[in-house]
Amino acid sequence: MYTAKAYSVASATSQFAPDTIPRRATTERDVQIEILYCGICHSDLHTARNEWSSVMPTTYPCVPGHEIVGRVIRVGTDVTAYRPGDLVGVGCLVDSDHTCPNCQADVEQFCRNATFTYNSPDRHGTAPVTYGGYSESIVVDERFVLRVPTNLNPAGVAPLLCAGITTYSPMRRWGELKGKKVGVVGLGGLGHMGVKFARAFGAHVVVFTTSPNKRGDAVRLGAHEVIVSTNRDEMKQHTGSFNFILDTIAAEHDINAYINMLTLDGNLTLVGAPETPLKVSAFALLFGRRSLSGSLIGGIAETQEMLDFCGKHDITADVEVIPIQKVNEAYERLVKSDVKYRFSIDMSSLRTK
Ligand SMILES: [Zn+2]
Ligand SMILES: [Zn+2]
């Protein structure tokens, strides 16, 4: 065991403060990673503030962060895939049981025994729970380490490990998007990645937004068209015309307005999680044999596929790089959606202070 510098919160109402945390010594299958960048995901904020207490109560101290990019500094004796110096990533998962049907099917994110990167019981017993990427280093089983393309800006790669795979996975699963009309609802951390992927898949990309002033940005990110969802006429013109819609909104909203945008056999997939149940109109689904789905990140193999795809198509998240000392300020801004489109913490700021 060794100790690593980190930023943690001590309670649901505490600010982040410098801390030291235990990390396990590298076992045979482990990779020790010096963290270069860590993205700030909305889940980090919900967990730090114990806002998901009914489903996943937070154990304190809490060190969030599951959008990790770093460099390998040490590998265990049985590690074959990585060597010191390699550029790697770690996403939302750091372990699973490897034996259940979901693990066998390469969808470890649905393993009942999955270990999440932070606030998950630590099966190695190093600490009560796992600690995430707001830290100078992390030790992870090589099976949960991803290879990061070296042609991309690592600060912008970090958010791919959660926001990227969350939007990439449902679009890939839906099928061939080339030439199809694809809608992305909401232009935040998830939405902006959805637009980039849909465009790279060759779709006709349409962004739905409530803010007309996001039009320019949507087009710059790759949208062919922008619909201001509060404009009834604009919405009406597109009724029944979409093959696939990715809904990234985490707040309450009229889901039926978007289901009605789908064509025959069209699908709307939710990746945002509003706190209160959405009211779904059966009629909206019946007429047009439309379907409504949900999706949660992706398995390790698919996450690697996504990173390779990003390397090939030069895709990264649009990030605002901050030092760790500004993390409290960043959280306040995140609540107000005041970021284009993801914060990425430069973890060298933790080492120098
Ligand atoms: Zn996340
Ligand atoms: Zn499993």
CSV table of C-alpha atoms and ligand atoms in Angstrom, one decimal:
chain,number,residue,atom,x,y,z
A,1,MET,CA,0.0,0.0,0.0
A,2,TYR,CA,1.1,3.6,-0.6
A,3,THR,CA,-0.5,7.0,-0.2
A,4,ALA,CA,-1.5,9.2,-3.0
A,5,LYS,CA,-2.4,12.9,-3.0
A,6,ALA,CA,-6.0,13.5,-3.8
A,7,TYR,CA,-8.9,16.0,-3.4
A,8,SER,CA,-11.8,14.7,-1.4
A,9,VAL,CA,-15.0,15.8,0.2
A,10,ALA,CA,-15.6,14.9,3.9
A,11,SER,CA,-19.4,15.2,3.8
A,12,ALA,CA,-22.3,16.0,1.5
A,13,THR,CA,-22.0,19.7,2.4
A,14,SER,CA,-18.2,20.0,2.4
A,15,GLN,CA,-16.0,21.7,-0.1
A,16,PHE,CA,-13.2,19.7,-1.8
A,17,ALA,CA,-10.0,19.8,0.1
A,18,PRO,CA,-6.5,18.3,-0.3
A,19,ASP,CA,-6.2,14.8,1.2
A,20,THR,CA,-4.1,11.7,1.0
A,21,ILE,CA,-5.6,8.4,0.2
A,22,PRO,CA,-4.4,4.8,0.4
A,23,ARG,CA,-3.8,3.0,-2.9
A,24,ARG,CA,-3.0,-0.7,-3.1
A,25,ALA,CA,0.4,-2.0,-4.0
A,26,THR,CA,0.5,-3.2,-7.6
A,27,THR,CA,-0.6,-6.9,-7.7
A,28,GLU,CA,0.3,-9.3,-10.6
A,29,ARG,CA,-2.5,-8.1,-12.8
A,30,ASP,CA,-2.4,-4.4,-11.9
A,31,VAL,CA,-1.3,-1.3,-13.7
A,32,GLN,CA,-0.3,1.7,-11.7
A,33,ILE,CA,-1.1,4.9,-13.5
A,34,GLU,CA,0.1,8.5,-13.0
A,35,ILE,CA,-3.1,10.5,-13.7
A,36,LEU,CA,-2.6,13.4,-16.2
A,37,TYR,CA,-6.2,14.6,-16.7
A,38,CYS,CA,-9.6,13.8,-15.1
A,39,GLY,CA,-12.9,15.0,-16.5
A,40,ILE,CA,-15.7,16.3,-14.2
A,41,CYS,CA,-18.9,14.3,-14.8
A,42,HIS,CA,-22.3,15.2,-13.4
A,43,SER,CA,-22.2,11.9,-11.5
A,44,ASP,CA,-19.2,13.2,-9.6
A,45,LEU,CA,-21.3,16.1,-8.3
A,46,HIS,CA,-24.3,13.9,-7.5
A,47,THR,CA,-22.1,11.5,-5.6
A,48,ALA,CA,-20.0,14.1,-3.8
A,49,ARG,CA,-23.2,15.8,-2.5
A,50,ASN,CA,-25.0,12.4,-1.8
A,51,GLU,CA,-27.8,13.3,-4.1
A,52,TRP,CA,-28.3,9.7,-5.1
A,53,SER,CA,-28.5,8.6,-1.4
A,54,SER,CA,-31.7,6.5,-2.0
A,55,VAL,CA,-29.9,4.3,-4.6
A,56,MET,CA,-26.2,4.7,-4.0
A,57,PRO,CA,-25.4,6.4,-0.7
A,58,THR,CA,-22.0,8.1,-0.6
A,59,THR,CA,-19.3,6.9,1.8
A,60,TYR,CA,-17.0,9.7,3.0
A,61,PRO,CA,-14.4,10.7,2.4
A,62,CYS,CA,-15.3,10.7,-1.3
A,63,VAL,CA,-12.9,11.1,-4.2
A,64,PRO,CA,-14.8,11.2,-7.4
A,65,GLY,CA,-13.6,11.1,-11.0
A,66,HIS,CA,-14.2,8.4,-13.7
A,67,GLU,CA,-12.9,10.1,-16.8
A,68,ILE,CA,-9.2,9.4,-16.3
A,69,VAL,CA,-6.3,9.7,-18.7
A,70,GLY,CA,-2.8,8.9,-17.5
A,71,ARG,CA,0.6,7.3,-18.1
A,72,VAL,CA,1.5,3.8,-16.9
A,73,ILE,CA,4.3,4.0,-14.4
A,74,ARG,CA,4.4,0.4,-13.2
A,75,VAL,CA,2.9,-3.0,-14.2
A,76,GLY,CA,2.4,-6.2,-12.3
A,77,THR,CA,4.4,-9.4,-13.3
A,78,ASP,CA,1.4,-10.9,-15.2
A,79,VAL,CA,0.4,-7.8,-17.1
A,80,THR,CA,0.8,-8.3,-20.8
A,81,ALA,CA,-1.1,-5.5,-22.5
A,82,TYR,CA,0.7,-2.5,-21.0
A,83,ARG,CA,4.2,-1.2,-20.3
A,84,PRO,CA,5.5,1.8,-18.4
A,85,GLY,CA,5.1,4.9,-20.5
A,86,ASP,CA,1.9,3.9,-22.3
A,87,LEU,CA,-0.9,6.4,-22.5
A,88,VAL,CA,-4.0,4.9,-21.0
A,89,GLY,CA,-7.5,5.6,-19.8
A,90,VAL,CA,-9.8,4.4,-17.0
A,91,GLY,CA,-13.6,5.0,-17.1
A,92,CYS,CA,-16.5,4.2,-14.8
A,93,LEU,CA,-15.5,0.6,-14.0
A,94,VAL,CA,-12.4,-0.9,-12.4
A,95,ASP,CA,-13.6,-4.5,-11.9
A,96,SER,CA,-16.3,-7.1,-12.3
A,97,ASP,CA,-16.8,-10.8,-11.6
A,98,HIS,CA,-15.8,-11.8,-15.1
A,99,THR,CA,-18.1,-14.9,-14.9
A,100,CYS,CA,-21.7,-13.7,-15.2
A,101,PRO,CA,-23.6,-13.7,-18.5
A,102,ASN,CA,-23.2,-9.9,-18.8
A,103,CYS,CA,-19.5,-10.1,-18.3
A,104,GLN,CA,-19.3,-13.0,-20.8
A,105,ALA,CA,-21.2,-10.8,-23.3
A,106,ASP,CA,-18.7,-7.9,-22.8
A,107,VAL,CA,-21.2,-5.7,-21.1
A,108,GLU,CA,-19.5,-5.5,-17.7
A,109,GLN,CA,-21.3,-2.3,-16.9
A,110,PHE,CA,-24.4,-4.5,-16.1
A,111,CYS,CA,-22.5,-7.0,-14.0
A,112,ARG,CA,-24.2,-7.3,-10.5
A,113,ASN,CA,-20.7,-7.5,-9.0
A,114,ALA,CA,-19.1,-4.6,-10.9
A,115,THR,CA,-16.8,-2.3,-9.0
A,116,PHE,CA,-17.2,1.3,-10.0
A,117,THR,CA,-14.3,3.6,-10.1
A,118,TYR,CA,-15.4,5.5,-7.0
A,119,ASN,CA,-17.8,5.0,-4.1
A,120,SER,CA,-17.9,1.2,-4.7
A,121,PRO,CA,-17.0,-1.3,-2.0
A,122,ASP,CA,-13.2,-1.9,-2.4
A,123,ARG,CA,-12.8,-5.7,-2.9
A,124,HIS,CA,-9.1,-5.3,-2.2
A,125,GLY,CA,-9.8,-3.9,1.2
A,126,THR,CA,-7.4,-0.9,0.7
A,127,ALA,CA,-10.1,1.5,1.8
A,128,PRO,CA,-13.9,1.1,2.5
A,129,VAL,CA,-14.7,2.2,-1.0
A,130,THR,CA,-12.9,2.9,-4.2
A,131,TYR,CA,-11.4,6.3,-4.9
A,132,GLY,CA,-11.5,7.9,-8.3
A,133,GLY,CA,-9.5,10.2,-10.5
A,134,TYR,CA,-9.2,13.4,-8.5
A,135,SER,CA,-5.8,12.0,-7.5
A,136,GLU,CA,-2.2,11.8,-8.6
A,137,SER,CA,-2.3,8.1,-9.3
A,138,ILE,CA,-4.5,5.0,-9.4
A,139,VAL,CA,-4.0,1.2,-9.5
A,140,VAL,CA,-6.3,-0.7,-11.8
A,141,ASP,CA,-6.6,-4.3,-13.0
A,142,GLU,CA,-5.3,-4.4,-16.6
A,143,ARG,CA,-8.6,-5.8,-17.9
A,144,PHE,CA,-10.2,-2.4,-17.0
A,145,VAL,CA,-7.5,-0.2,-18.5
A,146,LEU,CA,-8.0,1.3,-22.0
A,147,ARG,CA,-5.4,2.2,-24.6
A,148,VAL,CA,-5.6,5.9,-25.5
A,149,PRO,CA,-4.7,7.0,-29.1
A,150,THR,CA,-1.6,9.2,-28.9
A,151,ASN,CA,-2.7,11.6,-31.7
A,152,LEU,CA,-5.4,13.1,-29.5
A,153,ASN,CA,-5.2,15.9,-26.9
A,154,PRO,CA,-5.3,13.9,-23.6
A,155,ALA,CA,-7.2,16.7,-21.8
A,156,GLY,CA,-10.0,16.2,-24.3
A,157,VAL,CA,-9.8,12.5,-24.3
A,158,ALA,CA,-10.6,12.2,-20.5
A,159,PRO,CA,-14.4,12.9,-21.0
A,160,LEU,CA,-14.6,10.2,-23.7
A,161,LEU,CA,-14.3,7.6,-20.9
A,162,CYS,CA,-17.8,8.5,-19.6
A,163,ALA,CA,-19.6,11.1,-21.7
A,164,GLY,CA,-18.1,9.7,-24.9
A,165,ILE,CA,-19.0,6.0,-24.4
A,166,THR,CA,-22.4,7.0,-23.0
A,167,THR,CA,-23.4,8.5,-26.3
A,168,TYR,CA,-21.3,6.3,-28.7
A,169,SER,CA,-22.8,3.0,-27.4
A,170,PRO,CA,-26.5,3.5,-28.0
A,171,MET,CA,-25.9,5.0,-31.5
A,172,ARG,CA,-23.7,2.0,-32.4
A,173,ARG,CA,-26.2,-0.5,-31.1
A,174,TRP,CA,-29.1,1.1,-33.0
A,175,GLY,CA,-27.4,0.2,-36.2
A,176,GLU,CA,-26.2,1.9,-39.4
A,177,LEU,CA,-26.7,5.7,-39.1
A,178,LYS,CA,-25.2,6.7,-42.4
A,179,GLY,CA,-27.8,8.8,-44.3
A,180,LYS,CA,-30.2,8.5,-41.4
A,181,LYS,CA,-31.8,11.5,-39.6
A,182,VAL,CA,-30.5,11.6,-36.1
A,183,GLY,CA,-31.6,14.0,-33.3
A,184,VAL,CA,-29.7,15.0,-30.2
A,185,VAL,CA,-31.8,16.5,-27.4
A,186,GLY,CA,-29.7,18.9,-25.3
A,187,LEU,CA,-26.3,20.3,-26.0
A,188,GLY,CA,-24.3,19.8,-22.8
A,189,GLY,CA,-21.5,17.4,-21.9
A,190,LEU,CA,-23.3,14.4,-23.3
A,191,GLY,CA,-25.1,16.2,-26.1
A,192,HIS,CA,-22.0,17.7,-27.7
A,193,MET,CA,-20.4,14.3,-27.9
A,194,GLY,CA,-23.6,12.8,-29.4
A,195,VAL,CA,-23.4,15.4,-32.1
A,196,LYS,CA,-19.8,14.7,-32.9
A,197,PHE,CA,-20.4,10.9,-33.1
A,198,ALA,CA,-23.6,11.2,-35.1
A,199,ARG,CA,-21.8,13.4,-37.6
A,200,ALA,CA,-18.8,11.0,-37.8
A,201,PHE,CA,-21.3,8.1,-38.4
A,202,GLY,CA,-22.5,9.9,-41.5
A,203,ALA,CA,-25.9,10.9,-40.2
A,204,HIS,CA,-28.0,14.0,-40.9
A,205,VAL,CA,-27.6,15.5,-37.5
A,206,VAL,CA,-30.3,17.7,-35.8
A,207,VAL,CA,-29.9,19.3,-32.4
A,208,PHE,CA,-32.9,20.1,-30.3
A,209,THR,CA,-32.2,22.9,-27.8
A,210,THR,CA,-34.2,25.4,-25.7
A,211,SER,CA,-31.6,28.1,-26.2
A,212,PRO,CA,-31.6,29.8,-29.7
A,213,ASN,CA,-28.1,31.1,-28.8
A,214,LYS,CA,-26.7,27.6,-29.0
A,215,ARG,CA,-27.4,27.4,-32.7
A,216,GLY,CA,-23.9,28.6,-33.7
A,217,ASP,CA,-22.2,26.2,-31.4
A,218,ALA,CA,-24.3,23.2,-32.5
A,219,VAL,CA,-23.4,23.8,-36.1
A,220,ARG,CA,-19.7,24.2,-35.3
A,221,LEU,CA,-19.8,20.8,-33.4
A,222,GLY,CA,-21.3,19.1,-36.5
A,223,ALA,CA,-25.1,19.7,-36.6
A,224,HIS,CA,-26.7,20.1,-40.0
A,225,GLU,CA,-29.8,21.7,-38.4
A,226,VAL,CA,-30.9,23.1,-35.1
A,227,ILE,CA,-34.5,23.1,-33.8
A,228,VAL,CA,-35.5,25.4,-31.0
A,229,SER,CA,-37.8,23.0,-29.1
A,230,THR,CA,-39.9,25.8,-27.7
A,231,ASN,CA,-40.9,26.9,-31.2
A,232,ARG,CA,-44.0,24.9,-32.1
A,233,ASP,CA,-43.8,25.6,-35.8
A,234,GLU,CA,-40.2,24.4,-36.0
A,235,MET,CA,-41.1,21.2,-34.1
A,236,LYS,CA,-44.2,20.6,-36.3
A,237,GLN,CA,-42.2,20.7,-39.5
A,238,HIS,CA,-40.0,17.7,-38.3
A,239,THR,CA,-42.8,15.5,-36.9
A,240,GLY,CA,-42.4,11.8,-37.8
A,241,SER,CA,-39.1,12.3,-39.6
A,242,PHE,CA,-36.3,11.0,-37.3
A,243,ASN,CA,-34.8,7.5,-37.4
A,244,PHE,CA,-33.1,7.9,-34.0
A,245,ILE,CA,-33.1,10.4,-31.2
A,246,LEU,CA,-30.6,10.5,-28.4
A,247,ASP,CA,-32.1,12.3,-25.4
A,248,THR,CA,-29.5,13.6,-23.0
A,249,ILE,CA,-31.7,15.8,-20.8
A,250,ALA,CA,-31.4,15.1,-17.1
A,251,ALA,CA,-34.2,17.4,-16.1
A,252,GLU,CA,-38.0,16.9,-16.3
A,253,HIS,CA,-39.2,17.4,-19.9
A,254,ASP,CA,-42.0,16.5,-22.4
A,255,ILE,CA,-40.6,13.2,-23.8
A,256,ASN,CA,-43.7,12.7,-26.0
A,257,ALA,CA,-42.8,15.8,-28.0
A,258,TYR,CA,-39.7,13.9,-29.1
A,259,ILE,CA,-41.2,10.5,-29.5
A,260,ASN,CA,-43.6,12.1,-32.0
A,261,MET,CA,-40.6,13.2,-34.0
A,262,LEU,CA,-39.8,9.6,-34.8
A,263,THR,CA,-40.6,7.9,-38.1
A,264,LEU,CA,-41.9,4.3,-38.4
A,265,ASP,CA,-39.8,2.0,-36.2
A,266,GLY,CA,-37.8,4.9,-34.9
A,267,ASN,CA,-36.1,4.8,-31.6
A,268,LEU,CA,-35.5,7.3,-28.8
A,269,THR,CA,-32.8,6.4,-26.3
A,270,LEU,CA,-32.5,8.1,-23.0
A,271,VAL,CA,-29.0,8.6,-21.5
A,272,GLY,CA,-30.0,11.4,-19.1
A,273,ALA,CA,-31.7,10.5,-15.8
A,274,PRO,CA,-34.4,12.9,-14.7
A,275,GLU,CA,-35.2,12.6,-11.0
A,276,THR,CA,-38.9,12.2,-11.4
A,277,PRO,CA,-40.5,9.5,-13.7
A,278,LEU,CA,-41.3,10.7,-17.3
A,279,LYS,CA,-44.9,10.5,-18.5
A,280,VAL,CA,-44.9,8.5,-21.7
A,281,SER,CA,-47.9,8.5,-24.0
A,282,ALA,CA,-48.7,5.0,-25.3
A,283,PHE,CA,-50.3,6.6,-28.4
A,284,ALA,CA,-47.0,8.2,-29.3
A,285,LEU,CA,-45.3,4.8,-29.3
A,286,LEU,CA,-48.2,2.9,-30.9
A,287,PHE,CA,-48.6,5.1,-33.9
A,288,GLY,CA,-45.4,4.4,-35.8
A,289,ARG,CA,-44.3,1.3,-33.8
A,290,ARG,CA,-41.8,3.5,-32.1
A,291,SER,CA,-39.5,2.3,-29.3
A,292,LEU,CA,-38.1,3.9,-26.2
A,293,SER,CA,-34.8,2.7,-24.7
A,294,GLY,CA,-32.2,3.5,-22.1
A,295,SER,CA,-28.5,3.0,-22.2
A,296,LEU,CA,-25.7,3.1,-19.6
A,297,ILE,CA,-22.0,3.8,-20.6
A,298,GLY,CA,-20.5,0.7,-22.4
A,299,GLY,CA,-18.4,-2.4,-21.8
A,300,ILE,CA,-14.7,-2.4,-21.8
A,301,ALA,CA,-14.4,-3.8,-25.4
A,302,GLU,CA,-16.8,-1.2,-26.7
A,303,THR,CA,-15.1,1.6,-24.8
A,304,GLN,CA,-11.8,0.6,-26.5
A,305,GLU,CA,-13.6,0.5,-29.9
A,306,MET,CA,-14.9,4.1,-29.2
A,307,LEU,CA,-11.4,5.4,-28.3
A,308,ASP,CA,-9.9,3.8,-31.4
A,309,PHE,CA,-12.8,5.4,-33.5
A,310,CYS,CA,-12.0,8.8,-31.9
A,311,GLY,CA,-8.3,8.4,-32.7
A,312,LYS,CA,-9.2,7.6,-36.4
A,313,HIS,CA,-11.7,10.4,-36.7
A,314,ASP,CA,-9.9,13.0,-34.5
A,315,ILE,CA,-12.7,13.3,-32.0
A,316,THR,CA,-12.2,14.6,-28.5
A,317,ALA,CA,-14.5,16.5,-26.1
A,318,ASP,CA,-14.5,20.3,-26.0
A,319,VAL,CA,-12.9,21.0,-22.6
A,320,GLU,CA,-12.1,23.8,-20.2
A,321,VAL,CA,-8.9,22.7,-18.5
A,322,ILE,CA,-8.7,23.7,-14.8
A,323,PRO,CA,-6.2,23.1,-12.0
A,324,ILE,CA,-7.6,20.9,-9.1
A,325,GLN,CA,-7.5,24.0,-6.8
A,326,LYS,CA,-10.5,25.3,-8.9
A,327,VAL,CA,-12.7,22.2,-8.5
A,328,ASN,CA,-15.1,23.8,-6.0
A,329,GLU,CA,-15.7,26.7,-8.4
A,330,ALA,CA,-16.1,24.3,-11.3
A,331,TYR,CA,-18.9,22.4,-9.4
A,332,GLU,CA,-20.8,25.7,-8.8
A,333,ARG,CA,-20.5,26.4,-12.5
A,334,LEU,CA,-21.5,22.9,-13.5
A,335,VAL,CA,-24.8,23.3,-11.6
A,336,LYS,CA,-25.5,26.3,-13.8
A,337,SER,CA,-24.4,24.4,-17.0
A,338,ASP,CA,-21.7,27.1,-17.3
A,339,VAL,CA,-19.1,25.0,-19.2
A,340,LYS,CA,-18.3,24.3,-22.8
A,341,TYR,CA,-18.7,21.4,-22.6
A,342,ARG,CA,-16.7,19.6,-19.9
A,343,PHE,CA,-14.2,20.5,-17.2
A,344,SER,CA,-10.9,18.5,-17.5
A,345,ILE,CA,-8.7,18.7,-14.4
A,346,ASP,CA,-5.0,19.1,-15.2
A,347,MET,CA,-3.7,16.8,-12.5
A,348,SER,CA,-0.1,18.2,-12.6
A,349,SER,CA,-1.6,21.0,-10.5
A,350,LEU,CA,-1.9,18.4,-7.7
A,351,ARG,CA,1.7,17.3,-7.9
A,352,THR,CA,3.2,20.8,-7.8
A,353,LYS,CA,1.4,22.1,-4.8
B,1,ZN,ZN,-19.8,10.0,-15.7
B,2,ZN,ZN,-20.2,-10.2,-14.2
